[in-house]
Coordinates of C-alpha atoms (C1' of nucleotides) in Angstrom, one line a residue:
Chain A
X1 CA 20.3 -133.2 -114.8
X2 CA 20.0 -132.4 -118.5
X3 CA 22.8 -134.8 -119.6
X4 CA 21.6 -137.4 -117.2
X5 CA 18.2 -137.2 -118.8
X6 CA 19.4 -137.5 -122.4
X7 CA 21.8 -140.3 -121.5
X8 CA 18.9 -142.1 -119.9
X9 CA 16.8 -141.4 -123.0
X10 CA 19.4 -142.9 -125.4
X11 CA 19.7 -145.9 -123.1
X12 CA 16.0 -146.4 -123.3
X13 CA 16.1 -146.4 -127.1
X14 CA 18.8 -149.1 -127.1
X15 CA 16.8 -151.2 -124.6
X16 CA 13.6 -150.8 -126.5
X17 CA 15.2 -151.6 -129.9
X18 CA 16.8 -154.7 -128.6
X19 CA 13.7 -156.1 -126.9
X20 CA 11.4 -155.2 -129.7
X21 CA 13.6 -156.4 -132.5
X22 CA 13.7 -159.8 -130.9
X23 CA 10.0 -160.0 -130.4
X24 CA 8.3 -158.1 -133.2
X25 CA 10.5 -158.6 -136.1
X26 CA 7.6 -159.4 -138.5
X27 CA 5.4 -156.4 -137.9
X28 CA 7.1 -153.3 -138.8
X29 CA 4.1 -151.0 -138.5
X30 CA 3.3 -152.3 -135.1
X31 CA 7.0 -151.9 -134.1
X32 CA 7.1 -148.3 -135.0
X33 CA 3.9 -147.4 -133.3
X34 CA 4.8 -149.1 -130.0
X35 CA 8.4 -147.9 -130.3
X36 CA 7.3 -144.3 -130.0
X37 CA 4.8 -144.9 -127.3
X38 CA 7.2 -147.0 -125.2
X39 CA 9.9 -144.4 -125.6
X40 CA 7.6 -141.7 -124.1
X41 CA 6.6 -144.0 -121.2
X42 CA 10.1 -145.1 -120.4
X43 CA 11.4 -141.5 -120.6
X44 CA 8.8 -140.5 -118.0
X45 CA 9.7 -143.4 -115.8
X46 CA 13.4 -142.5 -116.0
X47 CA 12.7 -138.9 -115.2
X48 CA 10.6 -139.9 -112.2
X49 CA 13.2 -142.4 -110.9
X50 CA 16.0 -139.9 -111.4
X51 CA 14.1 -137.3 -109.4
X52 CA 13.3 -139.7 -106.6
X53 CA 17.0 -140.7 -106.3
X54 CA 18.3 -137.1 -106.1
X55 CA 15.8 -136.0 -103.4
X56 CA 16.4 -138.4 -100.6
X57 CA 16.8 -142.0 -99.5
X58 CA 16.7 -141.8 -95.8
X59 CA 15.4 -138.3 -94.9
X60 CA 11.8 -139.2 -94.9
X61 CA 8.9 -137.7 -96.7
X62 CA 8.1 -134.1 -97.5
X63 CA 5.9 -133.2 -94.6
X64 CA 8.6 -134.4 -92.1
X65 CA 11.2 -132.3 -93.9
X66 CA 9.1 -129.2 -93.5
X67 CA 8.7 -129.8 -89.8
X68 CA 12.4 -130.5 -89.5
X69 CA 13.1 -127.1 -91.1
X70 CA 10.7 -125.4 -88.6
X71 CA 12.6 -127.2 -85.8
X72 CA 15.9 -125.8 -87.2
X73 CA 14.4 -122.3 -87.4
X74 CA 13.4 -122.5 -83.7
X75 CA 16.9 -123.7 -82.8
X76 CA 18.4 -120.8 -84.7
X77 CA 16.4 -118.4 -82.6
X78 CA 17.7 -120.1 -79.5
X79 CA 14.4 -121.7 -78.7
X80 CA 14.4 -125.3 -77.3
X81 CA 11.6 -127.1 -79.0
X82 CA 11.8 -129.8 -76.3
X83 CA 12.0 -127.8 -73.0
X84 CA 12.5 -129.4 -69.6
X85 CA 9.3 -128.3 -67.9
X86 CA 6.1 -126.4 -68.3
X87 CA 3.4 -126.0 -65.7
X88 CA -0.1 -125.4 -67.0
X89 CA -2.4 -123.7 -64.5
X90 CA -5.6 -124.9 -66.1
X91 CA -7.1 -127.8 -68.0
X92 CA -10.0 -128.1 -70.4
X93 CA -12.1 -129.5 -67.6
X94 CA -11.2 -127.0 -65.0
X95 CA -11.9 -124.1 -67.4
X96 CA -15.3 -125.5 -68.6
X97 CA -16.3 -125.9 -64.9
X98 CA -15.1 -122.5 -63.7
X99 CA -16.5 -120.6 -66.7
X100 CA -19.7 -122.6 -67.2
X101 CA -21.7 -119.4 -66.6
X102 CA -19.6 -117.1 -68.8
X103 CA -21.9 -115.5 -71.4
X104 CA -21.0 -115.6 -75.2
X105 CA -18.8 -112.7 -76.4
X106 CA -17.4 -112.0 -73.0
X107 CA -13.8 -111.3 -72.2
X108 CA -12.3 -111.9 -68.8
X109 CA -9.0 -110.6 -67.4
X110 CA -8.2 -114.0 -65.9
X111 CA -4.8 -115.2 -67.1
X112 CA -4.3 -119.0 -67.4
X113 CA -1.9 -121.3 -69.1
X114 CA -2.9 -124.5 -70.8
X115 CA -0.9 -127.2 -72.5
X116 CA -1.8 -130.0 -75.0
X117 CA -1.6 -131.4 -78.5
X118 CA -2.6 -129.2 -81.4
X119 CA -5.4 -131.1 -83.2
X120 CA -6.8 -128.5 -85.5
X121 CA -5.7 -125.1 -87.0
X122 CA -8.3 -122.9 -88.6
X123 CA -8.3 -119.5 -90.3
X124 CA -4.6 -119.3 -90.9
X125 CA -3.8 -120.0 -87.2
X126 CA -6.4 -117.6 -85.7
X127 CA -8.1 -120.6 -84.1
X128 CA -6.4 -123.7 -82.8
X129 CA -7.8 -126.7 -80.9
X130 CA -5.5 -128.2 -78.4
X131 CA -6.3 -131.3 -76.4
X132 CA -5.0 -132.0 -72.9
X133 CA -5.9 -135.2 -71.0
X134 CA -9.3 -133.7 -70.0
X135 CA -10.5 -132.5 -73.4
X136 CA -10.3 -129.6 -75.9
X137 CA -9.3 -126.0 -75.4
X138 CA -9.7 -123.5 -78.2
X139 CA -6.9 -121.0 -78.7
X140 CA -7.6 -117.6 -80.3
X141 CA -4.7 -115.6 -81.7
X142 CA -5.5 -112.3 -83.3
X143 CA -3.0 -111.0 -85.9
X144 CA -3.7 -107.4 -84.9
X145 CA -3.3 -107.6 -81.2
X146 CA -0.4 -110.1 -80.9
X147 CA 3.3 -109.4 -80.5
X148 CA 5.5 -110.3 -83.5
X149 CA 7.2 -113.1 -81.5
X150 CA 3.9 -114.7 -80.9
X151 CA 3.0 -114.6 -84.6
X152 CA 6.4 -116.0 -85.5
X153 CA 5.9 -118.8 -83.0
X154 CA 2.5 -119.5 -84.4
X155 CA 4.0 -120.0 -87.8
X156 CA 6.2 -122.7 -86.4
X157 CA 3.3 -124.6 -84.9
X158 CA 1.9 -127.6 -86.8
X159 CA -1.0 -130.0 -86.1
X160 CA 0.4 -132.7 -83.8
X161 CA 2.8 -130.4 -81.8
X162 CA 2.4 -130.1 -78.1
X163 CA 2.3 -126.5 -77.0
X164 CA 1.7 -124.4 -74.0
X165 CA -0.5 -121.2 -74.3
X166 CA -0.7 -118.4 -71.8
X167 CA -3.6 -116.0 -72.2
X168 CA -6.9 -114.6 -71.0
X169 CA -10.1 -116.5 -70.9
X170 CA -13.1 -115.5 -73.0
X171 CA -16.1 -117.0 -74.6
X172 CA -16.6 -116.3 -78.3
X173 CA -19.6 -115.0 -80.1
X174 CA -20.4 -118.5 -81.1
X175 CA -20.2 -119.7 -77.5
X176 CA -16.9 -121.5 -77.5
X177 CA -14.7 -121.0 -74.5
X178 CA -11.3 -119.8 -75.6
X179 CA -7.9 -118.7 -74.4
X180 CA -6.8 -115.5 -76.0
X181 CA -3.1 -115.9 -76.7
X182 CA -0.5 -113.8 -75.0
X183 CA 2.4 -116.3 -75.3
X184 CA 2.9 -119.6 -77.1
X185 CA 5.6 -122.1 -75.9
X186 CA 6.7 -125.1 -78.0
X187 CA 6.7 -128.1 -75.6
X188 CA 7.3 -130.9 -78.2
X189 CA 7.7 -130.3 -81.9
X190 CA 6.1 -133.2 -83.7
X191 CA 8.0 -134.3 -86.8
X192 CA 5.3 -136.6 -88.2
X193 CA 1.9 -135.5 -89.4
X194 CA -1.2 -136.9 -87.8
X195 CA -3.7 -139.0 -89.8
X196 CA -6.6 -137.3 -91.5
X197 CA -9.0 -135.7 -89.0
X198 CA -12.3 -137.0 -90.4
X199 CA -11.6 -140.7 -91.0
X200 CA -8.7 -140.9 -88.6
X201 CA -6.6 -144.0 -88.3
X202 CA -8.5 -147.2 -89.2
X203 CA -5.8 -149.6 -90.4
X204 CA -5.7 -152.3 -87.7
X205 CA -2.1 -153.1 -88.5
X206 CA -0.9 -149.5 -87.8
X207 CA -3.2 -149.3 -84.8
X208 CA -1.5 -152.3 -83.1
X209 CA 2.0 -151.5 -84.2
X210 CA 1.8 -147.8 -83.3
X211 CA -0.6 -147.8 -80.4
X212 CA 0.4 -144.3 -79.4
X213 CA -0.9 -143.0 -82.7
X214 CA -4.0 -145.0 -82.3
X215 CA -4.6 -143.5 -78.9
X216 CA -4.1 -139.9 -80.2
X217 CA -6.6 -140.5 -83.0
X218 CA -9.1 -142.9 -81.5
X219 CA -10.5 -141.9 -78.0
X220 CA -12.0 -145.3 -77.6
X221 CA -8.6 -146.9 -77.7
X222 CA -7.2 -144.9 -74.9
X223 CA -10.5 -145.3 -73.0
X224 CA -10.2 -149.1 -73.3
X225 CA -6.7 -149.1 -71.9
X226 CA -7.7 -146.8 -69.0
X227 CA -10.7 -149.1 -68.3
X228 CA -8.3 -152.0 -68.3
X229 CA -6.2 -150.3 -65.6
X230 CA -9.4 -149.6 -63.6
X231 CA -10.6 -153.2 -63.8
X232 CA -7.3 -154.5 -62.5
X233 CA -7.4 -151.9 -59.7
X234 CA -11.0 -152.8 -58.9
X235 CA -10.1 -156.5 -58.4
X236 CA -7.0 -155.7 -56.5
X237 CA -9.0 -153.5 -54.1
X238 CA -11.6 -156.2 -53.6
X239 CA -8.9 -158.8 -52.7
X240 CA -6.9 -156.5 -50.5
X241 CA -10.2 -155.6 -48.6
X242 CA -10.6 -159.3 -47.9
X243 CA -7.2 -159.5 -46.3
X244 CA -5.5 -161.3 -49.2
X245 CA -1.8 -160.8 -50.0
X246 CA -0.7 -159.7 -53.4
X247 CA 2.5 -161.6 -54.3
X248 CA 4.9 -162.1 -57.2
X249 CA 6.1 -165.5 -58.2
X250 CA 8.7 -166.5 -60.7
X251 CA 8.2 -166.1 -64.4
X252 CA 11.2 -168.3 -65.2
X253 CA 10.4 -171.9 -64.3
X254 CA 12.6 -174.9 -64.3
X255 CA 9.6 -177.2 -64.7
X256 CA 6.5 -176.4 -66.7
X257 CA 3.5 -176.7 -64.5
X258 CA 0.1 -175.4 -63.5
X259 CA -1.7 -175.7 -66.9
X260 CA -1.9 -178.0 -69.9
X261 CA -0.1 -175.8 -72.5
X262 CA 2.9 -175.5 -74.7
X263 CA 5.6 -173.4 -73.1
X264 CA 8.2 -170.9 -74.5
X265 CA 11.7 -172.1 -73.7
X266 CA 14.6 -169.7 -73.0
X267 CA 18.1 -170.1 -71.8
X268 CA 20.1 -168.8 -68.8
X269 CA 23.8 -168.4 -69.8
X270 CA 25.5 -168.6 -66.4
X271 CA 23.5 -171.6 -65.2
X272 CA 23.7 -173.0 -68.8
X273 CA 20.2 -174.2 -68.3
X274 CA 17.0 -174.0 -70.3
X275 CA 14.1 -172.3 -68.5
X276 CA 10.4 -172.2 -69.3
X277 CA 8.4 -169.0 -69.3
X278 CA 5.5 -169.7 -67.0
X279 CA 2.3 -171.0 -68.4
X280 CA 0.6 -170.4 -65.0
X281 CA 1.6 -169.3 -61.5
X282 CA -0.6 -171.9 -59.8
X283 CA 1.9 -174.2 -58.1
X284 CA 4.0 -171.4 -56.5
X285 CA 0.9 -169.7 -55.2
X286 CA -0.3 -172.8 -53.5
X287 CA 3.1 -173.3 -51.9
X288 CA 2.7 -169.8 -50.4
X289 CA -0.6 -170.9 -48.9
X290 CA 1.2 -174.0 -47.4
X291 CA 3.6 -171.6 -45.9
X292 CA 0.9 -169.8 -44.0
X293 CA -0.3 -166.9 -46.2
X294 CA -3.9 -165.9 -45.4
X295 CA -4.7 -166.2 -49.0
X296 CA -2.7 -164.9 -52.0
X297 CA -3.3 -163.5 -55.4
X298 CA -1.2 -162.5 -58.4
X299 CA -1.8 -160.7 -61.6
X300 CA 0.4 -163.0 -63.7
X301 CA 1.7 -162.5 -67.2
X302 CA 1.6 -166.0 -68.6
X303 CA 3.2 -167.2 -71.9
X304 CA 1.8 -170.0 -74.0
X305 CA 3.4 -171.1 -77.3
X306 CA 0.2 -171.7 -79.1
X307 CA -2.1 -170.3 -81.8
X308 CA -3.2 -166.7 -82.0
X309 CA -6.6 -165.4 -82.8
X310 CA -9.2 -162.9 -81.5
X311 CA -9.1 -164.5 -78.0
X312 CA -5.5 -165.6 -77.8
X313 CA -2.3 -163.7 -77.5
X314 CA 1.0 -165.5 -76.8
X315 CA 1.4 -163.5 -73.6
X316 CA -1.6 -162.8 -71.6
X317 CA -2.6 -161.7 -68.1
X318 CA -4.1 -164.3 -65.7
X319 CA -5.2 -163.4 -62.2
X320 CA -5.0 -166.3 -59.8
X321 CA -6.3 -166.3 -56.2
X322 CA -6.0 -169.0 -53.6
X323 CA -7.9 -168.8 -50.3
X324 CA -7.6 -171.4 -47.5
X325 CA -10.8 -172.8 -46.0
X326 CA -12.8 -172.3 -49.2
X327 CA -14.0 -174.6 -51.9
X328 CA -15.2 -174.2 -55.5
X329 CA -18.6 -173.2 -54.4
X330 CA -17.1 -170.2 -52.6
X331 CA -15.1 -169.5 -55.7
X332 CA -18.3 -169.2 -57.8
X333 CA -19.5 -166.6 -55.3
X334 CA -16.2 -164.8 -55.4
X335 CA -16.0 -164.7 -59.2
X336 CA -19.5 -163.2 -59.4
X337 CA -18.5 -160.6 -56.8
X338 CA -15.3 -159.8 -58.9
X339 CA -17.3 -159.4 -62.1
X340 CA -20.0 -157.3 -60.6
X341 CA -17.6 -154.9 -58.8
X342 CA -15.4 -154.5 -61.8
X343 CA -18.3 -153.9 -64.1
X344 CA -19.8 -151.3 -61.8
X345 CA -16.5 -149.6 -61.2
X346 CA -15.8 -149.2 -64.9
X347 CA -19.2 -148.9 -66.4
X348 CA -21.3 -147.6 -63.6
X349 CA -24.0 -150.2 -64.3
X350 CA -24.5 -154.0 -64.3
X351 CA -26.6 -154.0 -67.5
X352 CA -24.2 -154.0 -70.4
X353 CA -24.3 -154.9 -74.1
X354 CA -21.6 -157.0 -75.7
X355 CA -21.3 -158.4 -79.2
X356 CA -24.9 -157.2 -79.8
X357 CA -26.3 -159.1 -76.8
X358 CA -27.7 -157.8 -73.6
X359 CA -26.3 -159.0 -70.2
X360 CA -27.7 -158.3 -66.8
X361 CA -24.9 -159.1 -64.3
X362 CA -27.0 -158.3 -61.3
X363 CA -28.8 -161.7 -61.7
X364 CA -27.1 -164.7 -60.1
X365 CA -25.1 -166.7 -62.6
X366 CA -26.5 -170.1 -63.5
X367 CA -24.7 -173.2 -62.0
X368 CA -24.9 -176.3 -64.2
X369 CA -22.8 -179.4 -64.3
X370 CA -21.0 -180.3 -67.5
X371 CA -22.8 -183.6 -67.9
X372 CA -26.1 -182.0 -67.2
X373 CA -25.5 -179.5 -70.0
X374 CA -24.4 -182.3 -72.3
X375 CA -27.6 -184.2 -71.5
X376 CA -29.7 -181.1 -72.2
X377 CA -28.1 -180.3 -75.6
X378 CA -27.5 -183.8 -76.9
X379 CA -29.9 -186.1 -74.9
X380 CA -26.9 -188.3 -73.9
X381 CA -26.5 -189.0 -70.2
X382 CA -22.8 -189.5 -69.7
X383 CA -23.3 -190.4 -66.0
X384 CA -25.2 -193.5 -67.3
X385 CA -22.2 -194.5 -69.4
X386 CA -19.8 -196.9 -67.7
X387 CA -16.9 -197.6 -70.0
X388 CA -14.5 -195.7 -72.2
X389 CA -15.6 -197.7 -75.2
X390 CA -19.3 -196.7 -74.7
X391 CA -18.2 -193.1 -74.2
X392 CA -16.3 -193.1 -77.5
X393 CA -19.2 -194.6 -79.2
X394 CA -21.6 -192.0 -77.8
X395 CA -19.3 -189.2 -78.9
X396 CA -18.9 -190.7 -82.3
X397 CA -22.7 -191.0 -82.6
X398 CA -23.0 -187.3 -81.9
X399 CA -20.5 -186.6 -84.7
X400 CA -17.8 -185.5 -82.2
X401 CA -14.4 -186.8 -83.2
X402 CA -12.3 -188.3 -80.3
X403 CA -9.0 -190.2 -80.3
X404 CA -9.1 -193.9 -80.3
X405 CA -7.6 -194.1 -76.8
X406 CA -9.8 -191.2 -75.4
X407 CA -11.2 -192.1 -72.0
X408 CA -14.7 -191.3 -70.6
X409 CA -13.7 -187.9 -69.3
X410 CA -12.1 -186.7 -72.6
X411 CA -15.2 -187.8 -74.4
X412 CA -17.5 -185.9 -72.1
X413 CA -15.3 -182.8 -72.4
X414 CA -15.1 -183.1 -76.2
X415 CA -18.9 -183.4 -76.5
X416 CA -19.4 -180.4 -74.1
X417 CA -17.0 -178.2 -76.2
X418 CA -18.6 -179.1 -79.5
X419 CA -22.2 -179.3 -78.6
X420 CA -22.8 -177.0 -75.6
X421 CA -20.3 -174.1 -75.5
X422 CA -22.0 -172.3 -78.4
X423 CA -25.3 -172.1 -76.4
X424 CA -23.7 -170.5 -73.3
X425 CA -24.5 -166.9 -73.9
X426 CA -25.6 -165.7 -70.5
X427 CA -23.2 -166.2 -67.6
X428 CA -23.1 -169.8 -66.4
X429 CA -20.7 -171.7 -64.1
X430 CA -20.1 -175.0 -65.8
X431 CA -19.2 -177.3 -62.9
X432 CA -17.9 -180.8 -62.2
X433 CA -15.4 -181.6 -65.0
X434 CA -14.0 -185.0 -65.6
X435 CA -11.1 -186.1 -63.4
X436 CA -8.8 -187.1 -66.2
X437 CA -8.7 -183.5 -67.5
X438 CA -7.9 -181.9 -64.2
X439 CA -4.7 -183.1 -62.5
X440 CA -4.7 -180.4 -59.8
X441 CA -8.2 -180.6 -58.6
X442 CA -9.9 -182.5 -55.8
X443 CA -12.1 -185.4 -56.7
X444 CA -15.8 -184.5 -56.4
X445 CA -17.2 -185.4 -53.0
X446 CA -20.0 -187.5 -54.6
X447 CA -18.8 -188.6 -58.0
X448 CA -15.4 -190.3 -58.2
X449 CA -15.1 -189.8 -62.0
X450 CA -15.6 -186.0 -61.6
X451 CA -13.6 -183.2 -59.9
X452 CA -14.7 -180.1 -58.1
X453 CA -13.9 -177.7 -60.9
X454 CA -15.9 -175.0 -62.7
X455 CA -15.3 -172.7 -65.7
X456 CA -17.6 -169.7 -66.1
X457 CA -18.8 -169.0 -69.6
X458 CA -20.1 -165.7 -70.8
X459 CA -21.0 -165.2 -74.5
X460 CA -19.7 -168.7 -75.2
X461 CA -16.2 -167.7 -73.9
X462 CA -14.4 -169.2 -70.9
X463 CA -13.8 -166.4 -68.4
X464 CA -12.4 -168.3 -65.5
X465 CA -11.3 -171.7 -64.2
X466 CA -11.6 -172.6 -60.5
X467 CA -11.1 -175.7 -58.3
X468 CA -11.4 -177.1 -54.9
X469 CA -7.6 -177.5 -54.9
X470 CA -6.2 -180.9 -54.7
X471 CA -4.5 -181.1 -51.3
X472 CA -3.7 -184.8 -50.9
X473 CA 0.0 -185.2 -51.7
X474 CA -0.3 -188.9 -52.5
X475 CA -3.2 -188.3 -54.8
X476 CA -1.3 -185.4 -56.4
X477 CA 1.8 -187.5 -57.0
X478 CA -0.2 -190.2 -58.7
X479 CA -2.0 -187.5 -60.9
X480 CA 1.4 -186.2 -61.9
X481 CA 2.5 -189.7 -62.8
X482 CA -0.5 -190.0 -65.1
X483 CA 0.5 -186.7 -66.7
X484 CA 4.1 -187.9 -67.1
X485 CA 2.8 -191.1 -68.8
X486 CA 0.7 -188.9 -71.2
X487 CA 3.8 -186.8 -71.8
X488 CA 5.9 -189.8 -72.7
X489 CA 3.1 -190.9 -75.0
X490 CA 3.6 -187.7 -77.0
X491 CA 1.4 -185.1 -75.3
X492 CA 3.8 -182.2 -74.9
X493 CA 1.1 -180.1 -73.1
X494 CA 0.8 -182.6 -70.3
X495 CA 2.3 -181.6 -66.9
X496 CA 5.7 -182.5 -65.7
X497 CA 6.4 -184.1 -62.3
X498 CA 7.0 -181.2 -59.8
X499 CA 8.6 -182.8 -56.8
X500 CA 9.0 -179.5 -55.0
X501 CA 5.3 -178.9 -55.3
X502 CA 4.3 -182.4 -54.1
X503 CA 6.8 -182.1 -51.2
X504 CA 5.1 -178.8 -50.2
X505 CA 1.7 -180.6 -50.2
X506 CA 3.3 -183.2 -47.9
X507 CA 3.7 -180.4 -45.3
X508 CA 0.0 -179.9 -45.5
X509 CA -2.1 -177.5 -47.6
X510 CA -5.4 -176.6 -45.9
X511 CA -8.6 -177.1 -47.9
X512 CA -8.2 -174.3 -50.4
X513 CA -10.3 -172.7 -53.1
X514 CA -8.5 -171.4 -56.2
X515 CA -9.7 -169.2 -59.0
X516 CA -8.0 -168.1 -62.2
X517 CA -9.4 -165.4 -64.4
X518 CA -8.4 -164.7 -68.0
X519 CA -8.1 -161.0 -67.4
X520 CA -7.9 -160.0 -71.1
X521 CA -11.1 -161.8 -71.8
X522 CA -12.9 -160.3 -68.8
X523 CA -11.6 -156.9 -69.9
X524 CA -12.8 -157.5 -73.5
X525 CA -16.3 -158.3 -72.1
X526 CA -16.4 -155.4 -69.8
X527 CA -15.1 -152.9 -72.3
X528 CA -17.1 -154.1 -75.3
X529 CA -14.2 -155.2 -77.4
X530 CA -14.3 -158.4 -79.5
X531 CA -10.6 -158.7 -80.2
X532 CA -8.0 -159.4 -77.5
X533 CA -5.6 -157.1 -79.4
X534 CA -7.9 -154.2 -78.6
X535 CA -7.4 -154.6 -74.8
X536 CA -3.6 -155.1 -75.0
X537 CA -1.6 -152.0 -75.4
X538 CA 1.0 -153.8 -77.5
X539 CA -0.3 -157.1 -78.8
X540 CA 2.2 -159.6 -80.3
X541 CA 2.8 -158.8 -83.9
X542 CA 4.9 -160.4 -86.6
X543 CA 8.2 -158.8 -87.3
X544 CA 8.3 -156.6 -90.4
X545 CA 11.1 -156.8 -92.9
X546 CA 13.2 -153.6 -92.6
Chain B
rG1 C1' -0.8 -174.9 -89.2
rA2 C1' -5.2 -174.8 -93.4
rG3 C1' -8.7 -171.9 -96.2
rU4 C1' -10.1 -167.0 -97.8
rG5 C1' -10.0 -161.6 -98.5
rC6 C1' -7.0 -157.3 -98.5
rG7 C1' -2.1 -154.2 -99.3
rU8 C1' -2.3 -147.6 -104.4
rA9 C1' 0.3 -140.2 -101.6
rG10 C1' 1.4 -138.9 -94.4
rC11 C1' -4.2 -140.6 -93.6
rU12 C1' -9.1 -142.4 -95.8
rC13 C1' -10.1 -144.4 -100.4
rA14 C1' -11.2 -144.5 -106.3
rG15 C1' -8.6 -146.6 -110.4
rC16 C1' -13.6 -151.0 -115.5
rU17 C1' -12.2 -156.3 -119.9
rG18 C1' -3.9 -154.2 -119.5
rG19 C1' -2.4 -148.3 -122.7
rU20 C1' 1.7 -141.9 -119.8
rA21 C1' -1.2 -143.1 -111.6
rG22 C1' -6.5 -140.0 -109.3
rA23 C1' -9.9 -137.6 -105.3
rG24 C1' -10.8 -135.8 -100.2
rC25 C1' -8.1 -134.5 -95.9
rA26 C1' -3.0 -133.2 -94.6
rC27 C1' 1.2 -130.3 -96.5
rC28 C1' 3.3 -125.7 -99.5
rU29 C1' 2.1 -120.5 -101.7
rG30 C1' -1.5 -116.7 -101.7
rA31 C1' -6.5 -114.6 -100.3
rC32 C1' -9.8 -113.9 -96.1
rU33 C1' -9.6 -111.6 -89.0
rU34 C1' -13.8 -114.9 -90.0
rU35 C1' -14.1 -120.3 -87.1
rU36 C1' -15.2 -125.2 -85.3
rA37 C1' -14.5 -131.4 -90.8
rA38 C1' -13.7 -123.0 -91.8
rU39 C1' -13.8 -121.3 -97.0
rC40 C1' -11.6 -119.8 -101.9
rA41 C1' -7.5 -120.1 -105.8
rG42 C1' -3.0 -122.4 -107.2
rG43 C1' 0.8 -126.1 -106.2
rU44 C1' 4.1 -130.2 -104.1
rG45 C1' 4.0 -135.2 -102.9
rG46 C1' 3.7 -142.5 -105.4
rC47 C1' 9.8 -148.5 -105.9
rC48 C1' 0.8 -148.9 -106.8
rG49 C1' 3.7 -154.3 -100.2
rA50 C1' 8.5 -157.1 -102.3
rG51 C1' 10.5 -160.3 -106.2
rG52 C1' 9.8 -163.0 -110.7
rG53 C1' 6.8 -164.2 -115.1
rU54 C1' 3.3 -163.2 -119.5
rU55 C1' 3.1 -158.8 -122.9
rC56 C1' 5.3 -154.0 -127.5
rG57 C1' 3.3 -152.3 -122.7
rA58 C1' 1.2 -154.6 -115.8
rA59 C1' -1.4 -150.9 -110.1
rU60 C1' -4.5 -154.2 -113.3
rC61 C1' -3.3 -161.0 -115.6
rC62 C1' -0.1 -165.4 -113.5
rC63 C1' 3.5 -167.4 -109.7
rU64 C1' 6.5 -166.9 -105.2
rC65 C1' 7.3 -164.3 -100.8
rC66 C1' 6.1 -160.5 -96.8
rG67 C1' 2.4 -158.2 -93.7
rC68 C1' -2.7 -157.7 -91.9
rG69 C1' -8.0 -159.1 -91.4
rC70 C1' -11.7 -163.1 -91.3
rU71 C1' -13.1 -168.4 -90.8
rC72 C1' -11.3 -173.2 -89.0
rA73 C1' -7.9 -176.4 -85.9
rC74 C1' -5.1 -176.2 -80.6
rC75 C1' -5.8 -173.4 -76.2
rA76 C1' -7.2 -169.3 -71.5

RNA sequence: GAGUGCGUAGCUCAGCUGGUAGAGCACCUGACUUUUAAUCAGGUGGCCGAGGGUUCGAAUCCCUCCGCGCUCACCA
């Protein structure tokens, strides 16, 4: 080390002389002053770099090293730090219930074993807090009354380890229920330290990339994911109770269909064929209804190759349900039923707060047609507009940009999006969308330019999309043909012709109501999260270098 | 995709108009059989996101890249 240092030091001098001579030839005084200072700085730098290089390159940081050494010590004693099994006999919850009446400073003879992650160590190991899935258990280990093996094991325990503790139950003078240690078992030695206990983990990047760590540190993160599961379960139960069948349809599609969206493309080697990851399960589900299912639903992971933001992830969970002998009016009732049940099951109330606003879901949701809302917020009555030219002029006058070839329907939808959505805080079913925007929907029974479709908005966000499903095969074929034309004109989100689907309709699809729910958005709303990433266990993240 | 902000110890964050990298927690050593963000004393730990430039000298100024956040555009 000594020679390395002095070599490095000489090397510094040469470097410094060369560079300085070139640049500061005229100022000798300045040269000398900075020469000395720079030498000192560079020498420090070289020492630091030398030290760094001799310690490690791939063994990790100091705290991990210390834990690895403890792991090695355990192995040397013949102790498996990752044993096969351990059966705790009590949990935080069961103890606090059973010993609720136990007075402070009272020792019982009851022996229990608990297991969980060490979250805090106080007083040189005398007190530890371990957490199981139900909460905290305090562990008390006295130096005086514990066996040497216990104290040796205690020395091997770090914050973050998962341990099992067998001992007697008591309540301390200060009123904390504790287990007095008789035996400590290492169940999983943690090699990495946990984030700081007070501020915890706040870096969103780390939270999303290492969700397990986020869950350990932030109770609300694990809570959200548990609620997600419960919401899905709630909806599943509701549908099963109505006699509907849960089905699974293909994720790999040969034709992109069911939604206007850009697909992901993948390749099957044996078939030597490109396949699309599904953007929606809709067409397959309706074919199952043609086949005689009494109504079907699927929690479908969909994939759309589009932008990402707080309400869009490239893969997301849609729930679609199709029920014969129903129409879109029935679907409005159904969606309200779904939202109320899920909210009650997961929050225990129908009055919730989201994004700083209050929502009372017990009230019936408003039902307003799209053109009616446009009329209310802009004063323009699109139903009085006859031609596409007039519609474009009306949009233009409102400051809404539309394409030169946009038709009446596109103009109405564009004006709605820009002028109305921002006002739709409280739940509202926005009904009767323009026909040209909805190739899979039945024409409105009274207005030929509209279809029987609704989207429900809550807090300005679209929560669901539902139709009186188009069942006329001839109409469906001509709608697909329009989509194909749009596609050929450069709209790569437009639908492709799906002959198998149209053929299925030719066998007869009964009048059917369909409803699709953006599960992630509904879950966001019901769990109080404003970013879709918070309700996904592992949101899509950019790849890191290394 | 465009604009904008951020990236410093394992974690949370300071670091001024450039001048030898700091704190708290965590960790290590010791004290204390008590506590609950335990306390006290001492200590270890940094490619200051990466690369380039300006400068005698860059965490700091400039450029490029990477990652994240926010706003906007497309969409559920």
